[in-house]
C-alpha positions as a printed Julia matrix, in Angstrom:
354×3 Matrix{Float64}:
  26.35   42.84   55.81
  23.12   41.0    56.31
  20.09   42.05   57.75
  19.02   40.13   60.4
  15.53   40.29   60.51
  15.96   38.66   56.29
  17.1    35.4    57.53
  14.18   34.1    57.49
  13.63   34.41   54.04
  17.54   33.77   53.47
  16.54   30.19   55.6
  13.95   29.25   54.09
  12.16   30.85   50.46
  15.24   32.67   49.47
  17.65   29.79   49.67
  14.14   27.92   47.17
  14.02   30.24   45.04
  18.45   30.05   45.32
  17.75   26.04   44.58
  15.45   27.37   42.33
  18.13   29.41   39.52
  20.15   26.98   40.44
  18.08   24.36   38.39
  16.3    26.25   35.88
  19.89   27.61   34.3
  21.12   23.86   34.39
  18.28   23.0    32.5
  18.85   25.86   30.17
  22.67   24.9    29.88
  21.25   21.51   28.89
  18.69   22.78   26.28
  22.28   24.46   25.27
  23.25   21.3    24.95
  20.9    19.72   23.12
  20.72   22.8    20.85
  24.24   22.55   20.08
  23.92   18.1    19.14
  21.26   19.49   16.82
  23.8    22.11   14.59
  25.59   19.25   14.79
  24.01   16.75   13.46
  22.57   19.55   10.58
  25.85   19.02    9.48
  25.85   15.0     8.35
  25.57   14.98    4.76
  22.07   14.78    2.34
  20.91   10.62    2.85
  18.54    9.83    0.4
  16.47    6.85    1.53
  15.26    5.18   -1.8
  12.11    2.9    -0.87
  11.02   -0.14   -3.04
   7.81   -1.19   -3.41
   5.54   -3.71   -4.77
   2.59   -1.37   -5.56
   3.8     1.58   -6.42
   0.34    3.24   -6.69
  -1.96    1.44   -4.34
  -3.84    3.85   -1.86
  -3.12    1.72    0.82
   0.46    3.03    0.39
  -0.63    6.91    0.55
  -0.09    7.15    4.19
   3.18    5.1     4.17
   4.56    7.65    2.44
   3.94   10.0     4.6
   5.14    8.9     7.39
   8.09    8.29    5.66
   9.17   11.23    4.39
   7.76   13.41    7.38
  10.19   11.71    8.53
  13.16   12.26    6.47
  11.84   16.0     6.93
  12.73   15.63   10.74
  16.69   14.37   10.07
  16.84   15.69    7.17
  17.31   13.44    3.59
  16.3    13.0     0.45
  13.91   10.0    -0.03
  12.75    8.26   -3.43
   9.53    6.19   -3.77
  10.6     3.69   -6.98
   9.05   -0.03   -7.74
   6.44   -1.93   -9.41
   3.36   -0.91  -10.27
   1.21   -4.59  -10.33
   4.28   -6.75   -7.6
   6.49   -7.39  -10.76
  10.06   -8.74   -9.16
  12.62   -7.82  -11.48
  11.31   -4.49  -11.39
  11.62   -4.02   -8.03
  15.24   -5.73   -8.42
  16.09   -3.4   -11.31
  14.63   -0.49   -9.16
  16.83   -1.76   -6.31
  19.79   -2.06   -8.53
  19.33    1.51  -10.04
  19.85    2.93   -6.25
  23.49    0.77   -6.12
  24.55    2.42   -9.06
  23.23    6.24   -7.52
  24.61    4.98   -4.28
  21.9     5.3    -2.43
  22.58    6.35    1.11
  20.43    2.88    2.15
  17.23    0.88    1.06
  14.02    0.19    1.95
  12.4    -2.99    0.24
   8.75   -4.42    0.83
  10.54   -8.1     0.32
   6.8   -10.06   -1.53
   9.51  -13.2    -2.36
  11.05  -15.09   -0.75
  14.79  -15.76   -2.86
  13.66  -13.24   -5.88
  15.63  -11.04   -4.13
  18.41  -12.21   -1.8
  21.13  -11.53   -4.77
  19.62   -8.23   -4.74
  20.01   -7.04   -1.17
  23.64   -9.04   -1.23
  24.9    -6.22   -3.6
  23.49   -3.71   -0.96
  25.05   -4.71    1.23
  28.65   -5.27   -0.24
  28.49   -1.81   -1.9
  28.29   -0.31    2.04
  24.35   -0.11    1.18
  22.14   -0.26    4.37
  18.62   -2.49    3.8
  15.81   -2.55    5.37
  12.68   -5.03    4.9
   8.91   -3.17    5.0
   5.72   -4.11    4.57
   6.11   -7.23    3.52
   9.56   -9.9     5.39
  10.87  -13.51    4.3
  10.47  -16.31    6.12
  13.42  -17.22    8.09
  15.58  -19.47    6.48
  15.21  -17.76    3.2
  18.42  -17.1     2.73
  17.97  -13.57    2.34
  20.25  -11.11    4.76
  18.15   -7.39    5.2
  19.21   -6.34    8.21
  15.66   -5.95   10.32
  11.97   -5.5     9.35
  10.01   -2.69   10.1
   5.95   -4.14    9.8
   3.33   -5.76   11.08
   4.15   -9.44   12.54
   1.94  -10.71    9.8
   1.1   -14.35   10.99
   0.46  -12.92   14.48
  -2.17  -11.28   13.28
  -3.23  -14.16   11.09
  -3.57  -15.3    14.52
  -5.21  -12.61   16.34
  -8.15  -12.72   13.37
  -8.8   -16.84   13.52
  -9.33  -15.72   17.22
 -11.59  -13.21   16.68
 -13.74  -15.62   14.14
 -13.47  -18.16   16.72
 -15.75  -15.47   18.86
 -17.52  -14.7    16.34
 -17.98  -17.99   14.49
 -19.17  -21.04   16.64
 -18.88  -23.76   13.39
 -19.29  -24.43    9.98
 -18.24  -22.71    6.73
 -15.14  -20.52    7.2
 -14.23  -18.8     3.76
 -10.69  -17.02    4.17
 -10.24  -15.22    1.2
  -7.06  -13.96   -0.45
  -6.44  -11.37   -2.86
  -2.87  -12.82   -4.05
  -2.19  -16.85   -2.44
   1.89  -17.48   -1.75
   2.54  -13.87   -1.49
   4.84  -12.12    1.36
   2.64   -9.71    2.91
  -0.68  -11.52    3.61
   0.14  -15.96    2.63
   1.31  -15.29    6.1
  -2.04  -13.91    7.42
  -4.19  -16.8     5.59
  -1.41  -18.8     7.93
  -2.14  -17.13   10.76
  -6.21  -17.78   10.69
  -5.56  -21.11    9.97
  -3.69  -22.1    12.7
  -6.32  -20.82   15.23
  -8.75  -22.89   13.65
  -7.21  -26.03   12.66
  -5.73  -26.17   16.08
  -9.88  -24.31   17.72
 -10.98  -28.18   17.86
 -14.88  -27.08   16.88
 -16.12  -28.72   13.66
 -14.97  -25.83   10.23
 -15.06  -25.74    6.84
 -12.17  -23.85    5.44
 -12.79  -22.81    1.68
  -9.14  -21.04    1.01
 -10.52  -18.09   -1.4
  -8.3   -16.79   -3.72
  -9.52  -13.19   -5.34
  -6.95  -11.44   -7.71
  -5.38   -8.12   -7.78
  -7.69   -5.51   -9.15
 -11.03   -4.48   -7.06
 -13.58   -5.78   -9.87
 -11.94   -9.38  -10.01
 -11.77   -9.88   -5.88
 -16.03   -7.77   -5.81
 -16.27  -10.64   -8.47
 -15.27  -13.3    -6.99
 -16.18  -12.59   -3.34
 -19.49  -12.4    -4.93
 -19.55  -14.82   -7.21
 -18.35  -17.47   -3.69
 -20.9   -16.32   -1.71
 -23.94  -17.01   -4.31
 -22.25  -20.83   -4.89
 -22.11  -20.9    -0.39
 -25.16  -19.35    0.98
 -24.1   -21.86    3.71
 -21.09  -19.98    4.51
 -21.37  -18.58    8.27
 -18.38  -16.13    7.63
 -15.85  -14.46    4.86
 -13.01  -13.25    5.91
  -9.8   -11.49    4.22
  -7.04  -11.15    4.9
  -6.35   -7.86    1.45
  -7.85   -4.16    2.05
  -9.43   -4.83   -1.66
 -10.93   -8.03   -0.8
 -12.67   -6.72    2.38
 -13.93   -4.23    1.31
 -15.48   -6.35   -1.37
 -16.71   -9.06    1.56
 -18.02   -5.92    2.58
 -20.13   -4.98   -0.24
 -21.36   -8.34   -0.69
 -22.67   -8.95    2.96
 -24.81   -5.07    2.06
 -25.31   -6.33   -1.08
 -27.51   -9.66    0.33
 -28.24   -8.51    3.47
 -25.44  -11.02    4.8
 -25.53   -9.33    8.29
 -29.02   -9.93    9.1
 -28.36  -13.66    8.17
 -26.28  -14.77   10.62
 -23.52  -14.41    8.57
 -19.22  -12.4     9.88
 -16.87  -10.95    8.63
 -13.99   -8.91    8.2
 -10.57   -8.28    7.35
  -7.8    -5.8     7.0
  -6.94   -2.08    6.63
  -9.0     1.03    6.39
 -10.7     1.49    2.67
 -13.19    4.53    3.45
 -15.9     2.34    1.5
 -14.77   -0.38    4.99
 -15.23    2.1     7.37
 -18.51    2.75    5.8
 -19.91   -0.41    5.83
 -18.54   -1.36    9.25
 -19.65    1.92   10.71
 -23.42    0.88    8.95
 -23.23   -2.67   10.1
 -22.36   -4.77    7.94
 -19.07   -5.33    8.43
 -17.73   -6.88   11.62
 -13.91   -5.84   11.75
 -11.72   -4.25   10.0
  -8.54   -4.52   11.82
  -5.4    -1.11   10.85
  -1.43   -1.98   10.62
  -0.81    1.36   10.72
   1.32    1.7     7.61
   2.57    5.11    8.53
   4.88    4.11   10.91
   5.92    0.89    8.43
   7.38    4.85    6.81
   8.22    6.38    9.47
  10.29    4.25   11.93
  11.97    2.78    8.63
  13.62    6.67    7.99
  14.47    6.92   11.78
  16.58    3.28   11.57
  18.03    4.12    8.01
  19.05    7.91    9.8
  20.26    6.26   12.7
  22.03    4.1    11.15
  23.94    5.36    8.94
  24.42    8.61   11.87
  26.0     5.99   14.85
  28.44    4.56   12.55
  26.41    1.21   12.1
  26.11    1.05   15.98
  22.7     1.94   16.58
  20.39   -1.27   15.21
  19.47   -2.01   13.43
  16.09   -3.5    14.96
  12.87   -5.17   14.61
  10.04   -3.33   15.23
   6.3    -4.82   14.34
   4.06   -1.99   13.86
   1.15   -4.5    15.54
  -2.72   -3.42   14.54
  -5.68   -2.56   16.49
  -9.29   -3.94   15.73
 -11.6    -1.21   14.19
 -15.25   -2.49   15.64
 -18.72   -0.68   14.98
 -18.21    1.01   18.79
 -14.62    2.47   17.27
 -14.82    3.7    13.45
 -16.51    6.62   13.98
 -12.65    9.28   14.57
 -11.46    7.49   11.75
 -14.66    8.54    9.18
 -14.92   12.46   10.87
 -10.76   12.55   10.91
  -8.61   13.06    7.73
  -5.09   12.99    8.16
  -1.79   12.75    7.03
  -1.57    8.52    9.52
  -4.18    7.44    7.61
  -3.63    7.83    4.51
  -7.08   10.27    2.98
  -4.9    13.51    4.04
  -2.29   15.65    3.08
  -2.09   18.36    5.48
   0.22   18.62    8.12
  -1.63   18.23   11.24
  -2.21   18.37   15.16
  -4.94   15.9    16.46
  -6.68   16.21   19.82
  -7.92   14.01   21.3
  -9.82   13.77   25.14
 -11.59   11.18   27.15
 -10.18    8.22   28.92
  -7.77    5.89   26.44
  -8.67    2.28   26.34
  -6.66    0.04   25.51
């Protein structure tokens, strides 16, 4: 028998308590379903994902390898990192063929050539192995049947650099530097930058400079260019090694103090230090960690869903790194930028500025 003196509680706090208990029960039920779903997913085959790269030992891809390994650990997969050390297409094709023969679950390839990989990609697909492009992609109409591309929109990134050049250099001689002309992980950037400068209506004299595939070669080419063109108003690179070489040349000859501007791509430690020192205006982060992480997730989701989920194009974006925001890059060592192997949570505070 209810005690009437407690009726207000039953109609007020008591009812709320009942509702909260019901909500808690529903939440626990949902959590139980999530756990059961996770247990069911854990019963899938142990997938093996093969990444074929064009410069397997290049430090730029250290963060990419951490990204793909972290994602693989989450979904319960094995990974293999293979390809060529010197961007030799035949070696990359051999690695793809080996992955097909070994019945890899999925293959990811940096498509640095517009046509060389068409046949091996088609053979993999014919064998039922999904193939994704990462970091570098073929142009439209190339005939390559890869399922999706995960990486920076390279032409747009070049356009963004071109717009930054417009802000820094009103006119005159500008050098656009590229390690290996024609290679699809960097050529679209220089095309994008030229597109913006050519359409600006300003008076630019644009020199396109090929610098080479090694850091020593790049540095000597950048220095030689400057010494032969001391009227240059800006030197800008579309690859990491040449960007560092531009920064070191700017420092050696005190070019920032002379009104010369410079910038480029990627986060080599020396580049970041010289940005902090005021010798280089900017570099662009293409977030290589995500190029490995998202690719594994696409592979996994495609296989788990029987091909129903995805594939989807993913633009890993770009971030301009300047003197104003370079400090955290120099102060923090992490897997996300490839500067540390340690898995860690990196706290942040304060307002977020886009």
